[in-house]
């Protein structure tokens, strides 16, 4: 694409966007972002680019930036894409509009704004479900919508959406296609939280088998089902297997992304929870501290991911005798978390813990 300077700019932008999506599928988010950023630059100097095309490229760039934890850079692009896609003329290209809505929904969800994301994902899913050839895209939107329903306290609705997404992907590609794992893994997480360990184990194992069949052996995508299976093992009391799987996942993520990537931080938080629940408080505190540093660097101190890790660290720090630090963490974190999630009963459980520490 870059070698052919005579190529029509509109063809070039379409190809670069497709290339960006492909690189994302390989977990090469920075390279994907380079391709989409080149598209945005081309659009600024090309006449006749539609508003829905501009909004789609901006939303895709914003989505990639949120995947990389670069939220301050993502916000202005997402706000601009919001403005463009709401223009009435965008209904002239319903496919482009739906794709833009999907990118916006996924991005705003990572930005910690589930209500805002919900409206976009619902509209995108509604459109895709009317198109017989769009099962994969419908499944993606339903999966994002399931995350929103889960975060808003409706796990039953989330499970229905995840299972429907699995079925759509099976209809579209057959039962052994890699894309099915994108629905199986979050379904497994939901089942795990609900205490349905056998079903969760089955979902994670199937996801791992499909990824083993469809991905290079050094791909970071194996880490996610490994962590899921580690959590199932921990819930069953098999601490040795859980330890082994957590270490396997962390080693892979560090090798691919580097030691300080936010994906490593999230996996460390998961391992810290496991260590906390098995009474290994000193090790748990060390994991929480590393995770908090990484997530603060990537997401900022007020992102929901960062706040929950800070809360987790506060409790373990108190148990380990660092009471004043725990009081400080609770005091800084809880007012922000309550403002973000005023109706979430989990937040009020954190206030109870704070009261115990005081």
mmCIF file of C-alpha atoms in Angstrom:
data_model
loop_
_atom_site.group_PDB
_atom_site.id
_atom_site.type_symbol
_atom_site.label_atom_id
_atom_site.label_comp_id
_atom_site.label_asym_id
_atom_site.label_seq_id
_atom_site.Cartn_x
_atom_site.Cartn_y
_atom_site.Cartn_z
ATOM 1 C CA UNK A 1 0.000 0.000 0.000
ATOM 2 C CA UNK A 2 2.731 2.458 0.931
ATOM 3 C CA UNK A 3 4.812 1.650 -2.143
ATOM 4 C CA UNK A 4 2.035 2.547 -4.606
ATOM 5 C CA UNK A 5 1.825 6.333 -4.434
ATOM 6 C CA UNK A 6 -0.611 6.457 -7.388
ATOM 7 C CA UNK A 7 -3.285 4.542 -5.486
ATOM 8 C CA UNK A 8 -6.646 6.268 -5.050
ATOM 9 C CA UNK A 9 -6.607 7.762 -1.506
ATOM 10 C CA UNK A 10 -10.008 6.243 -0.740
ATOM 11 C CA UNK A 11 -8.745 2.768 -1.643
ATOM 12 C CA UNK A 12 -5.595 3.393 0.400
ATOM 13 C CA UNK A 13 -7.607 4.377 3.490
ATOM 14 C CA UNK A 14 -9.844 1.291 3.184
ATOM 15 C CA UNK A 15 -6.834 -1.000 2.921
ATOM 16 C CA UNK A 16 -5.004 0.670 5.809
ATOM 17 C CA UNK A 17 -8.068 0.321 8.035
ATOM 18 C CA UNK A 18 -8.269 -3.383 7.161
ATOM 19 C CA UNK A 19 -4.543 -3.764 7.840
ATOM 20 C CA UNK A 20 -5.029 -2.057 11.197
ATOM 21 C CA UNK A 21 -7.767 -4.526 12.117
ATOM 22 C CA UNK A 22 -5.541 -7.445 11.111
ATOM 23 C CA UNK A 23 -2.626 -6.196 13.223
ATOM 24 C CA UNK A 24 -5.000 -5.821 16.140
ATOM 25 C CA UNK A 25 -5.999 -9.445 15.724
ATOM 26 C CA UNK A 26 -2.328 -10.308 16.163
ATOM 27 C CA UNK A 27 -2.242 -8.241 19.392
ATOM 28 C CA UNK A 28 0.069 -5.727 17.657
ATOM 29 C CA UNK A 29 -1.873 -2.709 18.881
ATOM 30 C CA UNK A 30 0.836 -0.094 18.328
ATOM 31 C CA UNK A 31 1.305 -1.194 14.702
ATOM 32 C CA UNK A 32 -2.467 -1.197 14.212
ATOM 33 C CA UNK A 33 -2.632 2.323 15.613
ATOM 34 C CA UNK A 34 0.087 3.469 13.194
ATOM 35 C CA UNK A 35 -2.029 2.273 10.256
ATOM 36 C CA UNK A 36 -5.193 3.971 11.515
ATOM 37 C CA UNK A 37 -3.291 7.186 12.322
ATOM 38 C CA UNK A 38 -2.055 7.212 8.723
ATOM 39 C CA UNK A 39 -5.690 6.961 7.620
ATOM 40 C CA UNK A 40 -6.643 9.983 9.711
ATOM 41 C CA UNK A 41 -3.784 11.956 8.179
ATOM 42 C CA UNK A 42 -4.905 10.975 4.658
ATOM 43 C CA UNK A 43 -8.480 11.955 5.387
ATOM 44 C CA UNK A 44 -7.407 15.455 6.362
ATOM 45 C CA UNK A 45 -5.988 16.007 2.854
ATOM 46 C CA UNK A 46 -8.564 14.053 0.818
ATOM 47 C CA UNK A 47 -11.729 15.622 -0.568
ATOM 48 C CA UNK A 48 -15.086 13.909 -0.433
ATOM 49 C CA UNK A 49 -14.541 11.826 2.714
ATOM 50 C CA UNK A 50 -17.899 11.176 4.346
ATOM 51 C CA UNK A 51 -18.589 12.060 7.952
ATOM 52 C CA UNK A 52 -19.328 8.442 8.815
ATOM 53 C CA UNK A 53 -15.927 7.412 7.374
ATOM 54 C CA UNK A 54 -14.160 10.072 9.427
ATOM 55 C CA UNK A 55 -16.046 9.110 12.562
ATOM 56 C CA UNK A 56 -15.248 5.441 11.954
ATOM 57 C CA UNK A 57 -11.513 6.068 11.666
ATOM 58 C CA UNK A 58 -11.548 8.306 14.752
ATOM 59 C CA UNK A 59 -13.525 5.725 16.719
ATOM 60 C CA UNK A 60 -11.156 2.941 15.637
ATOM 61 C CA UNK A 61 -8.140 5.008 16.663
ATOM 62 C CA UNK A 62 -9.795 5.833 19.987
ATOM 63 C CA UNK A 63 -10.630 2.180 20.519
ATOM 64 C CA UNK A 64 -6.995 1.192 19.928
ATOM 65 C CA UNK A 65 -5.754 3.930 22.246
ATOM 66 C CA UNK A 66 -8.019 2.692 25.039
ATOM 67 C CA UNK A 67 -6.719 -0.845 24.431
ATOM 68 C CA UNK A 68 -3.246 0.571 25.034
ATOM 69 C CA UNK A 69 -4.389 2.442 28.152
ATOM 70 C CA UNK A 70 -3.817 5.874 26.568
ATOM 71 C CA UNK A 71 -7.102 7.363 27.721
ATOM 72 C CA UNK A 72 -6.203 11.044 27.644
ATOM 73 C CA UNK A 73 -5.302 10.729 23.958
ATOM 74 C CA UNK A 74 -8.406 8.683 23.205
ATOM 75 C CA UNK A 75 -11.001 11.009 24.724
ATOM 76 C CA UNK A 76 -10.855 13.897 22.187
ATOM 77 C CA UNK A 77 -10.988 11.449 19.272
ATOM 78 C CA UNK A 78 -13.973 9.644 20.770
ATOM 79 C CA UNK A 79 -15.790 12.890 21.530
ATOM 80 C CA UNK A 80 -15.260 14.050 17.941
ATOM 81 C CA UNK A 81 -16.432 10.682 16.568
ATOM 82 C CA UNK A 82 -19.511 10.959 18.814
ATOM 83 C CA UNK A 83 -20.304 14.307 17.285
ATOM 84 C CA UNK A 84 -19.860 13.122 13.695
ATOM 85 C CA UNK A 85 -21.808 9.882 14.014
ATOM 86 C CA UNK A 86 -24.777 11.694 15.514
ATOM 87 C CA UNK A 87 -25.096 13.752 12.321
ATOM 88 C CA UNK A 88 -28.242 12.742 10.465
ATOM 89 C CA UNK A 89 -26.315 12.208 7.220
ATOM 90 C CA UNK A 90 -24.541 9.216 8.730
ATOM 91 C CA UNK A 91 -27.728 7.140 8.339
ATOM 92 C CA UNK A 92 -26.965 7.080 4.591
ATOM 93 C CA UNK A 93 -24.253 4.504 5.381
ATOM 94 C CA UNK A 94 -25.852 2.165 7.957
ATOM 95 C CA UNK A 95 -22.990 -0.383 7.834
ATOM 96 C CA UNK A 96 -20.360 2.266 8.441
ATOM 97 C CA UNK A 97 -22.463 3.811 11.173
ATOM 98 C CA UNK A 98 -22.933 0.466 12.938
ATOM 99 C CA UNK A 99 -19.191 -0.253 12.836
ATOM 100 C CA UNK A 100 -18.451 3.180 14.284
ATOM 101 C CA UNK A 101 -21.009 2.604 17.035
ATOM 102 C CA UNK A 102 -19.313 -0.707 17.907
ATOM 103 C CA UNK A 103 -15.903 0.949 18.200
ATOM 104 C CA UNK A 104 -17.371 3.740 20.327
ATOM 105 C CA UNK A 105 -19.190 1.303 22.600
ATOM 106 C CA UNK A 106 -16.068 -0.776 23.236
ATOM 107 C CA UNK A 107 -13.920 2.307 23.796
ATOM 108 C CA UNK A 108 -16.301 4.082 26.185
ATOM 109 C CA UNK A 109 -16.644 0.850 28.143
ATOM 110 C CA UNK A 110 -12.860 0.771 28.668
ATOM 111 C CA UNK A 111 -13.009 4.438 29.600
ATOM 112 C CA UNK A 112 -15.236 3.455 32.531
ATOM 113 C CA UNK A 113 -18.517 4.854 31.146
ATOM 114 C CA UNK A 114 -20.827 1.819 30.763
ATOM 115 C CA UNK A 115 -24.075 3.760 30.398
ATOM 116 C CA UNK A 116 -22.652 5.771 27.518
ATOM 117 C CA UNK A 117 -21.307 2.619 25.890
ATOM 118 C CA UNK A 118 -24.628 0.799 26.234
ATOM 119 C CA UNK A 119 -26.584 3.037 23.856
ATOM 120 C CA UNK A 120 -23.994 2.583 21.098
ATOM 121 C CA UNK A 121 -23.745 -1.191 21.476
ATOM 122 C CA UNK A 122 -27.525 -1.653 21.560
ATOM 123 C CA UNK A 123 -27.980 0.277 18.310
ATOM 124 C CA UNK A 124 -25.101 -1.552 16.610
ATOM 125 C CA UNK A 125 -26.321 -4.988 17.728
ATOM 126 C CA UNK A 126 -29.878 -4.221 16.620
ATOM 127 C CA UNK A 127 -28.654 -3.352 13.131
ATOM 128 C CA UNK A 128 -26.293 -6.324 12.770
ATOM 129 C CA UNK A 129 -28.953 -8.796 13.912
ATOM 130 C CA UNK A 130 -31.129 -7.751 10.976
ATOM 131 C CA UNK A 131 -28.312 -8.603 8.545
ATOM 132 C CA UNK A 132 -27.888 -12.318 7.911
ATOM 133 C CA UNK A 133 -24.244 -11.915 6.908
ATOM 134 C CA UNK A 134 -23.231 -9.968 10.026
ATOM 135 C CA UNK A 135 -23.258 -12.661 12.705
ATOM 136 C CA UNK A 136 -19.655 -12.029 13.768
ATOM 137 C CA UNK A 137 -20.242 -8.300 14.175
ATOM 138 C CA UNK A 138 -23.524 -8.928 15.989
ATOM 139 C CA UNK A 139 -21.707 -11.311 18.348
ATOM 140 C CA UNK A 140 -19.073 -8.661 19.087
ATOM 141 C CA UNK A 141 -21.693 -6.054 19.937
ATOM 142 C CA UNK A 142 -23.656 -8.523 22.070
ATOM 143 C CA UNK A 143 -20.469 -9.401 23.948
ATOM 144 C CA UNK A 144 -19.725 -5.759 24.692
ATOM 145 C CA UNK A 145 -23.336 -5.281 25.745
ATOM 146 C CA UNK A 146 -23.013 -8.281 28.068
ATOM 147 C CA UNK A 147 -20.033 -6.649 29.798
ATOM 148 C CA UNK A 148 -22.118 -3.544 30.340
ATOM 149 C CA UNK A 149 -25.048 -5.543 31.753
ATOM 150 C CA UNK A 150 -22.654 -7.388 34.062
ATOM 151 C CA UNK A 151 -21.055 -4.186 35.296
ATOM 152 C CA UNK A 152 -24.487 -2.664 35.900
ATOM 153 C CA UNK A 153 -25.448 -5.615 38.141
ATOM 154 C CA UNK A 154 -27.487 -7.826 35.775
ATOM 155 C CA UNK A 155 -25.499 -11.091 35.420
ATOM 156 C CA UNK A 156 -28.475 -13.119 34.166
ATOM 157 C CA UNK A 157 -28.959 -10.799 31.205
ATOM 158 C CA UNK A 158 -25.203 -10.843 30.582
ATOM 159 C CA UNK A 159 -25.158 -14.644 30.453
ATOM 160 C CA UNK A 160 -27.986 -14.717 27.898
ATOM 161 C CA UNK A 161 -26.089 -12.248 25.710
ATOM 162 C CA UNK A 162 -22.791 -14.169 25.951
ATOM 163 C CA UNK A 163 -24.473 -17.465 25.050
ATOM 164 C CA UNK A 164 -26.234 -15.848 22.124
ATOM 165 C CA UNK A 165 -22.883 -14.451 20.940
ATOM 166 C CA UNK A 166 -21.326 -17.942 21.124
ATOM 167 C CA UNK A 167 -24.217 -19.350 19.079
ATOM 168 C CA UNK A 168 -23.916 -16.609 16.459
ATOM 169 C CA UNK A 169 -20.204 -17.246 16.009
ATOM 170 C CA UNK A 170 -20.787 -20.993 15.738
ATOM 171 C CA UNK A 171 -23.442 -20.376 13.071
ATOM 172 C CA UNK A 172 -21.131 -18.045 11.188
ATOM 173 C CA UNK A 173 -17.881 -20.029 11.312
ATOM 174 C CA UNK A 174 -18.510 -23.522 12.665
ATOM 175 C CA UNK A 175 -17.755 -24.917 16.098
ATOM 176 C CA UNK A 176 -13.959 -24.850 15.919
ATOM 177 C CA UNK A 177 -13.332 -21.240 14.892
ATOM 178 C CA UNK A 178 -10.991 -19.024 16.893
ATOM 179 C CA UNK A 179 -13.461 -16.133 17.170
ATOM 180 C CA UNK A 180 -15.727 -18.220 19.422
ATOM 181 C CA UNK A 181 -13.155 -17.787 22.197
ATOM 182 C CA UNK A 182 -13.963 -14.059 22.324
ATOM 183 C CA UNK A 183 -17.359 -15.034 23.759
ATOM 184 C CA UNK A 184 -16.315 -18.161 25.672
ATOM 185 C CA UNK A 185 -13.719 -16.441 27.876
ATOM 186 C CA UNK A 186 -16.025 -13.728 29.310
ATOM 187 C CA UNK A 187 -18.804 -16.323 29.661
ATOM 188 C CA UNK A 188 -16.382 -18.413 31.713
ATOM 189 C CA UNK A 189 -15.569 -15.407 33.916
ATOM 190 C CA UNK A 190 -19.266 -14.792 34.527
ATOM 191 C CA UNK A 191 -19.915 -18.441 35.393
ATOM 192 C CA UNK A 192 -16.888 -18.440 37.718
ATOM 193 C CA UNK A 193 -18.178 -15.442 39.672
ATOM 194 C CA UNK A 194 -21.565 -17.195 39.923
ATOM 195 C CA UNK A 195 -19.900 -20.247 41.498
ATOM 196 C CA UNK A 196 -20.673 -22.557 38.561
ATOM 197 C CA UNK A 197 -17.177 -23.990 38.476
ATOM 198 C CA UNK A 198 -17.754 -26.977 36.195
ATOM 199 C CA UNK A 199 -19.365 -24.790 33.524
ATOM 200 C CA UNK A 200 -16.643 -22.154 33.883
ATOM 201 C CA UNK A 201 -13.934 -24.806 33.580
ATOM 202 C CA UNK A 202 -15.578 -26.157 30.422
ATOM 203 C CA UNK A 203 -15.764 -22.693 28.838
ATOM 204 C CA UNK A 204 -12.109 -21.866 29.600
ATOM 205 C CA UNK A 205 -10.883 -25.296 28.419
ATOM 206 C CA UNK A 206 -12.731 -25.013 25.139
ATOM 207 C CA UNK A 207 -11.350 -21.503 24.646
ATOM 208 C CA UNK A 208 -7.814 -22.733 25.311
ATOM 209 C CA UNK A 209 -8.204 -25.650 22.894
ATOM 210 C CA UNK A 210 -9.466 -23.371 20.125
ATOM 211 C CA UNK A 211 -6.633 -20.903 20.689
ATOM 212 C CA UNK A 212 -4.053 -23.696 20.717
ATOM 213 C CA UNK A 213 -5.407 -24.820 17.347
ATOM 214 C CA UNK A 214 -5.572 -21.359 15.801
ATOM 215 C CA UNK A 215 -2.785 -19.175 17.231
ATOM 216 C CA UNK A 216 1.027 -19.214 17.131
ATOM 217 C CA UNK A 217 2.444 -20.954 20.190
ATOM 218 C CA UNK A 218 3.977 -17.724 21.549
ATOM 219 C CA UNK A 219 0.792 -15.646 21.227
ATOM 220 C CA UNK A 220 -0.341 -13.671 24.331
ATOM 221 C CA UNK A 221 -3.931 -14.827 23.780
ATOM 222 C CA UNK A 222 -3.209 -18.031 25.714
ATOM 223 C CA UNK A 223 -2.744 -16.036 28.917
ATOM 224 C CA UNK A 224 -6.440 -15.236 29.253
ATOM 225 C CA UNK A 225 -7.780 -18.819 29.420
ATOM 226 C CA UNK A 226 -4.770 -19.783 31.552
ATOM 227 C CA UNK A 227 -5.763 -17.143 34.110
ATOM 228 C CA UNK A 228 -9.377 -18.319 33.921
ATOM 229 C CA UNK A 229 -8.380 -21.919 34.578
ATOM 230 C CA UNK A 230 -6.105 -20.729 37.404
ATOM 231 C CA UNK A 231 -9.091 -19.042 39.053
ATOM 232 C CA UNK A 232 -11.179 -22.210 38.699
ATOM 233 C CA UNK A 233 -8.347 -24.275 40.210
ATOM 234 C CA UNK A 234 -8.063 -21.814 43.091
ATOM 235 C CA UNK A 235 -11.817 -21.973 43.736
ATOM 236 C CA UNK A 236 -11.547 -25.766 43.857
ATOM 237 C CA UNK A 237 -8.678 -25.607 46.334
ATOM 238 C CA UNK A 238 -5.986 -26.790 43.918
ATOM 239 C CA UNK A 239 -3.462 -24.106 44.847
ATOM 240 C CA UNK A 240 -0.482 -25.794 43.185
ATOM 241 C CA UNK A 241 -2.192 -25.883 39.782
ATOM 242 C CA UNK A 242 -3.458 -22.307 40.238
ATOM 243 C CA UNK A 243 0.069 -21.093 41.042
ATOM 244 C CA UNK A 244 1.470 -22.848 37.990
ATOM 245 C CA UNK A 245 -1.145 -21.420 35.609
ATOM 246 C CA UNK A 246 -0.808 -17.872 36.954
ATOM 247 C CA UNK A 247 2.956 -18.035 36.514
ATOM 248 C CA UNK A 248 2.558 -19.402 32.990
ATOM 249 C CA UNK A 249 0.236 -16.524 32.060
ATOM 250 C CA UNK A 250 2.441 -13.838 33.622
ATOM 251 C CA UNK A 251 5.560 -15.165 31.927
ATOM 252 C CA UNK A 252 3.845 -15.081 28.532
ATOM 253 C CA UNK A 253 2.471 -11.554 29.018
ATOM 254 C CA UNK A 254 5.831 -10.206 30.211
ATOM 255 C CA UNK A 255 7.630 -11.829 27.291
ATOM 256 C CA UNK A 256 5.264 -10.385 24.683
ATOM 257 C CA UNK A 257 4.359 -6.989 26.161
ATOM 258 C CA UNK A 258 7.203 -6.207 28.541
ATOM 259 C CA UNK A 259 7.289 -6.261 32.364
ATOM 260 C CA UNK A 260 5.215 -3.116 32.990
ATOM 261 C CA UNK A 261 2.319 -3.506 30.552
ATOM 262 C CA UNK A 262 -1.188 -3.044 31.939
ATOM 263 C CA UNK A 263 -2.118 -6.623 30.910
ATOM 264 C CA UNK A 264 0.600 -7.821 33.299
ATOM 265 C CA UNK A 265 -0.850 -5.558 35.999
ATOM 266 C CA UNK A 266 -4.330 -7.010 35.608
ATOM 267 C CA UNK A 267 -2.992 -10.568 35.755
ATOM 268 C CA UNK A 268 -1.017 -9.654 38.892
ATOM 269 C CA UNK A 269 -4.215 -8.353 40.491
ATOM 270 C CA UNK A 270 -5.897 -11.696 39.726
ATOM 271 C CA UNK A 271 -2.996 -13.605 41.268
ATOM 272 C CA UNK A 272 -2.994 -11.309 44.285
ATOM 273 C CA UNK A 273 -6.683 -12.054 44.896
ATOM 274 C CA UNK A 274 -5.890 -15.774 44.782
ATOM 275 C CA UNK A 275 -2.980 -15.354 47.191
ATOM 276 C CA UNK A 276 -5.104 -13.212 49.505
ATOM 277 C CA UNK A 277 -7.848 -15.840 49.636
ATOM 278 C CA UNK A 278 -5.321 -18.553 50.451
ATOM 279 C CA UNK A 279 -3.832 -16.535 53.329
ATOM 280 C CA UNK A 280 -0.571 -15.563 51.605
ATOM 281 C CA UNK A 281 -0.917 -11.918 52.539
ATOM 282 C CA UNK A 282 2.684 -10.780 52.130
ATOM 283 C CA UNK A 283 2.847 -12.193 48.596
ATOM 284 C CA UNK A 284 -0.578 -10.734 47.813
ATOM 285 C CA UNK A 285 0.503 -7.291 48.974
ATOM 286 C CA UNK A 286 3.586 -7.417 46.744
ATOM 287 C CA UNK A 287 1.457 -8.353 43.715
ATOM 288 C CA UNK A 288 -1.086 -5.618 44.452
ATOM 289 C CA UNK A 289 1.664 -3.001 44.729
ATOM 290 C CA UNK A 290 3.118 -3.963 41.361
ATOM 291 C CA UNK A 291 -0.325 -4.051 39.776
ATOM 292 C CA UNK A 292 -1.276 -0.648 41.196
ATOM 293 C CA UNK A 293 1.892 0.941 39.850
ATOM 294 C CA UNK A 294 1.361 -0.495 36.355
ATOM 295 C CA UNK A 295 -2.334 0.339 36.135
ATOM 296 C CA UNK A 296 -1.814 3.841 37.521
ATOM 297 C CA UNK A 297 0.835 4.455 34.863
ATOM 298 C CA UNK A 298 -1.344 3.133 32.044
ATOM 299 C CA UNK A 299 -4.886 4.076 33.061
ATOM 300 C CA UNK A 300 -4.435 6.916 35.557
ATOM 301 C CA UNK A 301 -5.256 6.998 39.247
ATOM 302 C CA UNK A 302 -9.046 7.425 38.853
ATOM 303 C CA UNK A 303 -9.810 4.684 36.350
ATOM 304 C CA UNK A 304 -12.100 1.928 37.738
ATOM 305 C CA UNK A 305 -9.416 -0.755 37.245
ATOM 306 C CA UNK A 306 -6.876 1.271 39.204
ATOM 307 C CA UNK A 307 -9.313 2.131 41.976
ATOM 308 C CA UNK A 308 -10.297 -1.490 42.604
ATOM 309 C CA UNK A 309 -6.642 -2.559 42.834
ATOM 310 C CA UNK A 310 -6.025 0.278 45.313
ATOM 311 C CA UNK A 311 -8.973 -0.939 47.409
ATOM 312 C CA UNK A 312 -7.649 -4.500 47.332
ATOM 313 C CA UNK A 313 -4.218 -3.290 48.393
ATOM 314 C CA UNK A 314 -5.708 -1.227 51.228
ATOM 315 C CA UNK A 315 -7.308 -4.246 52.902
ATOM 316 C CA UNK A 316 -4.238 -6.480 52.590
ATOM 317 C CA UNK A 317 -1.949 -3.677 53.766
ATOM 318 C CA UNK A 318 -4.098 -3.293 56.880
ATOM 319 C CA UNK A 319 -3.996 -7.021 57.583
ATOM 320 C CA UNK A 320 -0.205 -6.888 57.219
ATOM 321 C CA UNK A 321 0.029 -4.059 59.775
ATOM 322 C CA UNK A 322 0.258 -1.065 57.423
ATOM 323 C CA UNK A 323 -2.909 0.462 58.867
ATOM 324 C CA UNK A 324 -2.180 4.144 58.233
ATOM 325 C CA UNK A 325 -1.396 3.467 54.576
ATOM 326 C CA UNK A 326 -4.635 1.493 54.288
ATOM 327 C CA UNK A 327 -6.656 4.361 55.807
ATOM 328 C CA UNK A 328 -5.036 6.763 53.360
ATOM 329 C CA UNK A 329 -5.814 4.519 50.359
ATOM 330 C CA UNK A 330 -9.440 4.078 51.400
ATOM 331 C CA UNK A 331 -9.827 7.800 52.028
ATOM 332 C CA UNK A 332 -8.453 8.714 48.597
ATOM 333 C CA UNK A 333 -10.208 5.995 46.627
ATOM 334 C CA UNK A 334 -13.695 5.431 48.014
ATOM 335 C CA UNK A 335 -15.177 8.896 47.310
ATOM 336 C CA UNK A 336 -14.132 8.599 43.642
ATOM 337 C CA UNK A 337 -15.434 5.051 43.347
ATOM 338 C CA UNK A 338 -18.759 5.976 44.962
ATOM 339 C CA UNK A 339 -19.120 8.857 42.514
ATOM 340 C CA UNK A 340 -18.532 6.524 39.574
ATOM 341 C CA UNK A 341 -20.747 3.676 40.827
ATOM 342 C CA UNK A 342 -23.348 5.223 43.162
ATOM 343 C CA UNK A 343 -25.722 2.230 43.016
ATOM 344 C CA UNK A 344 -23.193 -0.600 43.175
ATOM 345 C CA UNK A 345 -23.548 -2.577 46.436
ATOM 346 C CA UNK A 346 -19.945 -3.764 46.117
ATOM 347 C CA UNK A 347 -18.781 -0.198 46.762
ATOM 348 C CA UNK A 348 -20.674 -0.103 50.045
ATOM 349 C CA UNK A 349 -18.984 -3.366 51.007
ATOM 350 C CA UNK A 350 -15.693 -1.507 50.593
ATOM 351 C CA UNK A 351 -16.962 1.159 52.993
ATOM 352 C CA UNK A 352 -17.660 -1.594 55.530
ATOM 353 C CA UNK A 353 -14.067 -2.787 55.161
ATOM 354 C CA UNK A 354 -12.899 0.801 55.660
ATOM 355 C CA UNK A 355 -14.921 1.008 58.853
ATOM 356 C CA UNK A 356 -13.319 -2.199 60.157
ATOM 357 C CA UNK A 357 -9.840 -0.847 59.448
ATOM 358 C CA UNK A 358 -10.676 2.436 61.228
#
